Amino acid sequence: MSTRSPKSDAAASSQRPGKVKIVALTPAEFDRAIKNGAAGAYLFFGEEEYLARVYADRLRDAVLGDGDIVMDRVVLDDETYTPQALADEIGILPMLGDRRLVEVRGVDFSRAGAVEDLCLALEGLPNSPHSVVLVVALGELFDGGDERRPSKALAAISAVATPVRFARQTPARLAGWVARHFAAEGAVVSREVCDELVAFAGRDMTTLAGEIKKLSAYVLAQGRAEVTHNDIRRVCSGAVELDSFALANAVLRGDTDTALQTLSELLARRERPEILLAQVTRVFCDLYAVRMCVDAGMDKRAVAAALKMHEYKAGLYVSACKNRSAEALARAVEICRKADLKLKSTPVPGDVILARLAASKL
């Protein structure tokens, strides 16, 4: 009896030259797959931890059903995971139900041989149809590459497990999700406010869920039901993207003190220098594009439509570039390009390179 899904078999065949391309399941595809029968091994990877938690719960329900979740579920973490421990768990029979769920959350993929050892441990699954394995490797724990160029690690694991990618959701999808969660909390909200919350708080769903609860509690405590634009400003915390905008804006104004203070706060939150630089670069690129649109006579709405940018964000950027020429913004982009080159090709610490960028005079 095979415990591999058709999707997993296709992934495995992609390891042979000239065969099928590796394609990770989306969360929705994974949901449909386990409804038809969860089997074999699954690898959860990507940035969106909130969705991964939701679908891990659905997998547990699909595998364990009414069984005793304590007796037929085991978690191997960073203290208990070894390839041999996983192989041993796969061979154990369920105690109360028909199947067991083995969750693996302790693989150090930075260790040489970690992928090969995991694959060897999972090779015993076809002989143990009573076991289902979930390997969780979210965020920086595992590099799966992108959809067009999967990493070698993902290619190897795809031969023995079905990969499921939990990518950041699009702003449009998130706005609908935000609206449904506000309704569940008993609050009323317009689509425009949902869009603004996503733009302000960022696309991390765990963060958004917390902000929704705060906003709902705030307005309901005031005897109101509807969440407004002003409530977001009073209650919510801005995302890293917004902080990156603040950093770029301070550089544009020549406000070195504010720029360095903002940078210091971001680094203190353990934000990675290369990620911060990429975000700041994106801000300057967007500002340059907005400036070119404004120079062409476009208003805020036209800018938002032309650049496929949320109107709230477009308004911020139009104001930010009002007193800066396209040439100045192009210089800012060039400074970021040089900083990125230094970050990737020199031993100079990333925080030092970013500090020099923050102190730049445009």
Protein backbone atom coordinates (compact mmCIF):
# COMPACT_ATOMS: atom_id res chain seq x y z
CA MET A 1 0.00 0.00 0.00
CA SER A 2 1.45 3.38 -1.03
CA THR A 3 1.39 6.21 1.48
CA ARG A 4 2.44 8.80 -1.08
CA SER A 5 0.00 11.25 -2.64
CA PRO A 6 -0.02 11.83 -6.44
CA LYS A 7 1.44 15.29 -5.79
CA SER A 8 4.29 13.75 -3.84
CA ASP A 9 4.92 11.18 -6.59
CA ALA A 10 5.16 13.98 -9.15
CA ALA A 11 7.63 15.79 -6.93
CA ALA A 12 9.70 12.65 -6.59
CA SER A 13 9.80 12.09 -10.32
CA SER A 14 11.18 15.60 -10.78
CA GLN A 15 14.43 14.41 -9.29
CA ARG A 16 15.09 12.43 -12.48
CA PRO A 17 16.63 14.52 -15.32
CA GLY A 18 14.09 15.96 -17.70
CA LYS A 19 11.05 14.93 -15.66
CA VAL A 20 8.26 16.80 -13.86
CA LYS A 21 8.97 20.17 -12.26
CA ILE A 22 8.79 20.33 -8.46
CA VAL A 23 5.64 22.18 -7.38
CA ALA A 24 4.84 22.71 -3.70
CA LEU A 25 1.20 22.57 -2.65
CA THR A 26 -0.59 25.74 -1.65
CA PRO A 27 -2.48 25.65 1.68
CA ALA A 28 -5.79 25.26 -0.19
CA GLU A 29 -4.41 22.36 -2.26
CA PHE A 30 -3.08 20.72 0.89
CA ASP A 31 -6.50 21.07 2.55
CA ARG A 32 -8.18 19.30 -0.36
CA ALA A 33 -5.48 16.60 -0.39
CA ILE A 34 -5.86 15.64 3.27
CA LYS A 35 -9.65 15.57 2.98
CA ASN A 36 -9.12 12.83 0.41
CA GLY A 37 -6.84 10.96 2.82
CA ALA A 38 -3.76 12.23 4.69
CA ALA A 39 -0.85 9.87 4.11
CA GLY A 40 2.93 9.80 4.04
CA ALA A 41 5.00 12.83 4.99
CA TYR A 42 4.48 16.56 4.58
CA LEU A 43 6.99 19.40 4.74
CA PHE A 44 5.64 22.79 5.89
CA PHE A 45 7.91 25.69 4.87
CA GLY A 46 7.63 29.39 4.06
CA GLU A 47 7.04 32.68 5.86
CA GLU A 48 3.41 32.56 7.02
CA GLU A 49 3.42 30.86 10.43
CA TYR A 50 -0.21 31.67 11.23
CA LEU A 51 -1.56 29.67 8.28
CA ALA A 52 0.89 26.85 8.99
CA ARG A 53 -0.52 26.53 12.52
CA VAL A 54 -4.08 26.44 11.17
CA TYR A 55 -3.30 23.70 8.67
CA ALA A 56 -1.24 21.70 11.15
CA ASP A 57 -4.39 21.56 13.29
CA ARG A 58 -6.40 20.37 10.28
CA LEU A 59 -3.86 17.65 9.60
CA ARG A 60 -4.10 16.48 13.23
CA ASP A 61 -7.88 16.29 12.94
CA ALA A 62 -7.63 14.38 9.66
CA VAL A 63 -5.15 11.85 11.03
CA LEU A 64 -6.30 11.38 14.62
CA GLY A 65 -10.01 12.00 14.36
CA ASP A 66 -11.58 10.91 17.66
CA GLY A 67 -8.40 9.15 18.77
CA ASP A 68 -6.48 10.14 21.86
CA ILE A 69 -4.31 13.03 20.69
CA VAL A 70 -1.88 12.49 23.56
CA MET A 71 -1.34 8.79 22.97
CA ASP A 72 -1.19 8.81 19.15
CA ARG A 73 0.69 12.05 18.59
CA VAL A 74 4.38 12.68 19.24
CA VAL A 75 6.46 15.84 18.71
CA LEU A 76 10.20 15.66 18.07
CA ASP A 77 11.71 19.05 18.89
CA ASP A 78 15.27 20.39 18.91
CA GLU A 79 16.01 18.39 22.07
CA THR A 80 14.49 15.07 21.03
CA TYR A 81 14.86 14.92 17.26
CA THR A 82 17.43 12.66 15.67
CA PRO A 83 17.05 10.81 12.37
CA GLN A 84 17.03 7.53 14.29
CA ALA A 85 14.37 8.79 16.71
CA LEU A 86 12.18 9.69 13.73
CA ALA A 87 12.73 6.31 12.08
CA ASP A 88 11.84 4.58 15.36
CA GLU A 89 8.65 6.62 15.82
CA ILE A 90 7.52 5.82 12.28
CA GLY A 91 7.63 2.13 13.12
CA ILE A 92 5.53 2.34 16.30
CA LEU A 93 1.92 1.18 16.04
CA PRO A 94 -0.95 3.46 17.17
CA MET A 95 -2.33 2.80 20.65
CA LEU A 96 -5.97 3.89 20.35
CA GLY A 97 -6.73 4.96 16.80
CA ASP A 98 -5.88 3.72 13.32
CA ARG A 99 -2.92 6.05 12.77
CA ARG A 100 -0.25 8.07 14.55
CA LEU A 101 0.97 11.59 13.79
CA VAL A 102 4.68 12.30 14.18
CA GLU A 103 5.51 16.03 14.16
CA VAL A 104 9.14 16.99 13.57
CA ARG A 105 10.10 20.51 14.64
CA GLY A 106 13.75 20.11 15.53
CA VAL A 107 15.72 19.63 12.31
CA ASP A 108 18.77 21.88 12.09
CA PHE A 109 18.94 22.27 8.31
CA SER A 110 22.14 24.34 8.61
CA ARG A 111 23.96 21.16 9.67
CA ALA A 112 25.77 19.28 6.93
CA GLY A 113 23.94 16.09 6.09
CA ALA A 114 20.68 17.14 7.80
CA VAL A 115 18.61 16.86 4.61
CA GLU A 116 20.08 13.49 3.66
CA ASP A 117 19.53 12.10 7.16
CA LEU A 118 15.91 13.27 7.21
CA CYS A 119 15.27 11.70 3.80
CA LEU A 120 16.76 8.39 4.91
CA ALA A 121 14.57 8.38 8.04
CA LEU A 122 11.44 9.03 5.93
CA GLU A 123 12.19 6.23 3.48
CA GLY A 124 10.59 3.76 5.92
CA LEU A 125 7.13 5.41 5.65
CA PRO A 126 5.81 3.24 2.78
CA ASN A 127 6.24 0.23 5.06
CA SER A 128 4.41 1.97 7.92
CA PRO A 129 1.03 3.16 6.57
CA HIS A 130 -0.17 3.68 10.13
CA SER A 131 2.12 6.72 10.55
CA VAL A 132 1.85 10.22 9.08
CA VAL A 133 4.77 12.64 9.47
CA LEU A 134 4.68 16.44 9.52
CA VAL A 135 8.04 18.22 9.23
CA VAL A 136 7.74 21.92 10.17
CA ALA A 137 10.54 24.20 8.92
CA LEU A 138 9.15 27.73 8.70
CA GLY A 139 10.83 31.09 8.17
CA GLU A 140 14.59 31.03 8.18
CA LEU A 141 14.76 27.42 9.38
CA PHE A 142 14.60 26.13 5.81
CA ASP A 143 15.45 27.63 2.42
CA GLY A 144 13.07 26.22 -0.16
CA GLY A 145 14.09 28.63 -2.90
CA ASP A 146 11.33 30.27 -4.93
CA GLU A 147 8.59 28.77 -7.06
CA ARG A 148 10.62 28.99 -10.25
CA ARG A 149 13.89 27.77 -8.73
CA PRO A 150 13.37 25.35 -5.83
CA SER A 151 16.42 24.79 -3.65
CA LYS A 152 18.41 21.55 -3.75
CA ALA A 153 17.19 20.82 -0.21
CA LEU A 154 13.54 21.11 -1.30
CA ALA A 155 14.20 18.93 -4.34
CA ALA A 156 15.72 16.22 -2.16
CA ILE A 157 12.96 16.24 0.46
CA SER A 158 10.27 16.29 -2.24
CA ALA A 159 11.33 12.75 -3.16
CA VAL A 160 10.06 11.46 0.20
CA ALA A 161 7.57 14.11 1.39
CA THR A 162 4.90 16.40 -0.05
CA PRO A 163 6.05 20.04 0.29
CA VAL A 164 3.52 22.69 1.29
CA ARG A 165 4.58 26.34 0.87
CA PHE A 166 3.10 28.91 3.28
CA ALA A 167 3.87 32.16 1.49
CA ARG A 168 2.79 35.62 2.54
CA GLN A 169 -0.76 36.30 1.35
CA THR A 170 -1.55 39.10 -1.09
CA PRO A 171 -2.96 42.35 0.35
CA ALA A 172 -6.28 41.72 -1.43
CA ARG A 173 -6.69 38.26 0.12
CA LEU A 174 -5.67 39.58 3.52
CA ALA A 175 -8.24 42.38 3.38
CA GLY A 176 -11.03 39.83 2.97
CA TRP A 177 -9.59 37.70 5.77
CA VAL A 178 -9.35 40.79 8.02
CA ALA A 179 -13.01 41.63 7.35
CA ARG A 180 -14.14 38.12 8.34
CA HIS A 181 -12.12 38.21 11.56
CA PHE A 182 -13.55 41.61 12.52
CA ALA A 183 -17.05 40.20 11.97
CA ALA A 184 -16.22 37.25 14.23
CA GLU A 185 -15.20 39.73 16.95
CA GLY A 186 -18.51 41.59 16.60
CA ALA A 187 -17.03 44.67 14.92
CA VAL A 188 -18.09 46.41 11.69
CA VAL A 189 -15.42 47.51 9.21
CA SER A 190 -15.31 48.85 5.66
CA ARG A 191 -13.12 47.40 2.92
CA GLU A 192 -11.09 50.63 2.89
CA VAL A 193 -10.26 50.27 6.60
CA CYS A 194 -9.30 46.62 6.05
CA ASP A 195 -6.94 47.70 3.26
CA GLU A 196 -5.45 50.39 5.47
CA LEU A 197 -4.87 48.01 8.37
CA VAL A 198 -2.95 45.64 6.06
CA ALA A 199 -0.91 48.54 4.69
CA PHE A 200 -0.21 49.86 8.19
CA ALA A 201 0.41 46.68 10.18
CA GLY A 202 1.94 44.55 7.43
CA ARG A 203 1.13 41.16 5.94
CA ASP A 204 2.07 38.90 8.83
CA MET A 205 -1.21 37.19 9.77
CA THR A 206 -0.25 36.58 13.40
CA THR A 207 0.38 40.31 13.80
CA LEU A 208 -2.85 41.19 12.01
CA ALA A 209 -4.88 38.81 14.19
CA GLY A 210 -3.55 40.55 17.30
CA GLU A 211 -4.29 44.02 15.90
CA ILE A 212 -7.85 42.94 14.97
CA LYS A 213 -8.49 41.80 18.54
CA LYS A 214 -7.08 45.07 19.95
CA LEU A 215 -9.11 47.24 17.59
CA SER A 216 -12.32 45.29 18.19
CA ALA A 217 -11.94 45.46 21.96
CA TYR A 218 -11.17 49.19 21.75
CA VAL A 219 -14.23 50.21 19.73
CA LEU A 220 -16.63 47.88 21.55
CA ALA A 221 -15.43 49.22 24.92
CA GLN A 222 -16.36 52.70 23.67
CA GLY A 223 -19.87 51.57 22.86
CA ARG A 224 -19.22 51.60 19.13
CA ALA A 225 -19.21 48.78 16.58
CA GLU A 226 -17.49 50.34 13.57
CA VAL A 227 -13.69 50.53 13.28
CA THR A 228 -12.43 53.74 11.66
CA HIS A 229 -9.20 54.93 10.05
CA ASN A 230 -8.41 56.98 13.16
CA ASP A 231 -8.74 53.91 15.38
CA ILE A 232 -5.90 52.23 13.50
CA ARG A 233 -3.59 55.15 14.30
CA ARG A 234 -4.59 55.24 17.95
CA VAL A 235 -4.38 51.53 18.68
CA CYS A 236 -2.15 49.67 16.22
CA SER A 237 1.59 49.27 15.85
CA GLY A 238 3.16 49.93 12.45
CA ALA A 239 4.94 47.14 10.61
CA VAL A 240 8.59 46.97 9.66
CA GLU A 241 7.56 48.13 6.19
CA LEU A 242 6.21 51.35 7.70
CA ASP A 243 9.36 51.76 9.80
CA SER A 244 11.45 51.30 6.66
CA PHE A 245 9.42 54.09 5.07
CA ALA A 246 10.12 56.28 8.13
CA LEU A 247 13.84 55.53 7.82
CA ALA A 248 13.89 56.35 4.10
CA ASN A 249 11.84 59.50 4.66
CA ALA A 250 14.25 60.71 7.36
CA VAL A 251 17.18 60.16 4.98
CA LEU A 252 15.37 62.17 2.32
CA ARG A 253 14.81 65.05 4.77
CA GLY A 254 18.44 64.97 5.84
CA ASP A 255 17.27 64.22 9.39
CA THR A 256 20.24 62.08 10.40
CA ASP A 257 19.25 61.84 14.09
CA THR A 258 15.79 60.43 13.31
CA ALA A 259 17.19 58.11 10.65
CA LEU A 260 19.80 56.66 13.00
CA GLN A 261 17.29 56.35 15.86
CA THR A 262 14.82 54.50 13.60
CA LEU A 263 17.61 52.23 12.36
CA SER A 264 18.71 51.52 15.93
CA GLU A 265 15.17 50.51 16.92
CA LEU A 266 14.84 48.19 13.93
CA LEU A 267 18.17 46.49 14.64
CA ALA A 268 17.27 46.18 18.33
CA ARG A 269 14.23 44.14 17.22
CA ARG A 270 16.71 41.77 15.54
CA GLU A 271 15.65 42.72 12.03
CA ARG A 272 18.24 41.41 9.58
CA PRO A 273 20.35 44.13 7.87
CA GLU A 274 19.94 42.61 4.40
CA ILE A 275 16.15 42.55 4.80
CA LEU A 276 16.07 46.13 6.06
CA LEU A 277 18.24 47.30 3.17
CA ALA A 278 15.98 45.53 0.68
CA GLN A 279 12.92 47.21 2.21
CA VAL A 280 14.51 50.67 2.23
CA THR A 281 15.61 50.18 -1.37
CA ARG A 282 12.05 49.25 -2.31
CA VAL A 283 10.79 52.42 -0.62
CA PHE A 284 13.18 54.61 -2.61
CA CYS A 285 12.30 52.81 -5.85
CA ASP A 286 8.60 53.32 -5.16
CA LEU A 287 9.19 56.98 -4.28
CA TYR A 288 11.07 57.48 -7.53
CA ALA A 289 8.22 55.90 -9.50
CA VAL A 290 5.67 58.07 -7.67
CA ARG A 291 7.73 61.20 -8.37
CA MET A 292 7.81 60.39 -12.08
CA CYS A 293 4.02 59.96 -12.06
CA VAL A 294 3.54 63.25 -10.21
CA ASP A 295 5.84 65.00 -12.69
CA ALA A 296 3.60 63.62 -15.43
CA GLY A 297 0.64 65.42 -13.85
CA MET A 298 -1.01 62.51 -12.06
CA ASP A 299 -2.95 62.93 -8.82
CA LYS A 300 -2.96 60.45 -5.92
CA ARG A 301 -5.66 58.24 -7.38
CA ALA A 302 -4.02 58.09 -10.78
CA VAL A 303 -0.67 57.25 -9.16
CA ALA A 304 -2.26 54.43 -7.17
CA ALA A 305 -3.92 53.02 -10.29
CA ALA A 306 -0.81 53.30 -12.48
CA LEU A 307 1.49 51.66 -9.93
CA LYS A 308 -1.10 49.20 -8.57
CA MET A 309 -0.49 50.72 -5.14
CA HIS A 310 -2.99 51.10 -2.31
CA GLU A 311 -4.36 54.66 -2.36
CA TYR A 312 -3.46 55.22 1.29
CA LYS A 313 0.16 54.27 0.60
CA ALA A 314 0.19 56.34 -2.59
CA GLY A 315 -0.90 59.37 -0.59
CA LEU A 316 1.96 58.90 1.87
CA TYR A 317 4.48 58.59 -0.93
CA VAL A 318 3.15 61.59 -2.86
CA SER A 319 3.61 63.71 0.27
CA ALA A 320 7.06 62.27 0.98
CA CYS A 321 8.45 63.04 -2.48
CA LYS A 322 6.76 66.43 -2.83
CA ASN A 323 9.96 68.39 -2.10
CA ARG A 324 12.37 65.93 -3.73
CA SER A 325 13.25 65.78 -7.41
CA ALA A 326 13.35 62.61 -9.46
CA GLU A 327 17.13 63.09 -9.70
CA ALA A 328 17.51 63.12 -5.90
CA LEU A 329 15.43 59.96 -5.58
CA ALA A 330 17.48 58.28 -8.32
CA ARG A 331 20.61 59.11 -6.28
CA ALA A 332 19.01 57.48 -3.24
CA VAL A 333 18.38 54.32 -5.25
CA GLU A 334 22.00 54.34 -6.40
CA ILE A 335 23.24 54.74 -2.81
CA CYS A 336 21.16 51.70 -1.86
CA ARG A 337 22.60 49.73 -4.77
CA LYS A 338 26.15 50.49 -3.63
CA ALA A 339 25.25 49.60 -0.04
CA ASP A 340 23.82 46.28 -1.21
CA LEU A 341 27.02 45.56 -3.15
CA LYS A 342 29.12 46.26 -0.04
CA LEU A 343 26.83 44.11 2.10
CA LYS A 344 27.29 41.15 -0.23
CA SER A 345 30.97 41.53 -1.14
CA THR A 346 32.82 43.01 1.83
CA PRO A 347 33.38 42.00 5.47
CA VAL A 348 31.96 45.32 6.73
CA PRO A 349 29.12 44.56 9.22
CA GLY A 350 25.63 45.11 7.88
CA ASP A 351 24.65 47.48 10.70
CA VAL A 352 27.64 49.71 9.87
CA ILE A 353 26.66 49.83 6.19
CA LEU A 354 23.08 50.73 7.13
CA ALA A 355 24.29 53.42 9.54
CA ARG A 356 26.28 55.02 6.73
CA LEU A 357 23.17 54.90 4.55
CA ALA A 358 21.09 56.52 7.31
CA ALA A 359 23.64 59.33 7.57
CA SER A 360 23.76 59.93 3.79
CA LYS A 361 23.19 63.42 2.44
CA LEU A 362 21.11 63.45 -0.76
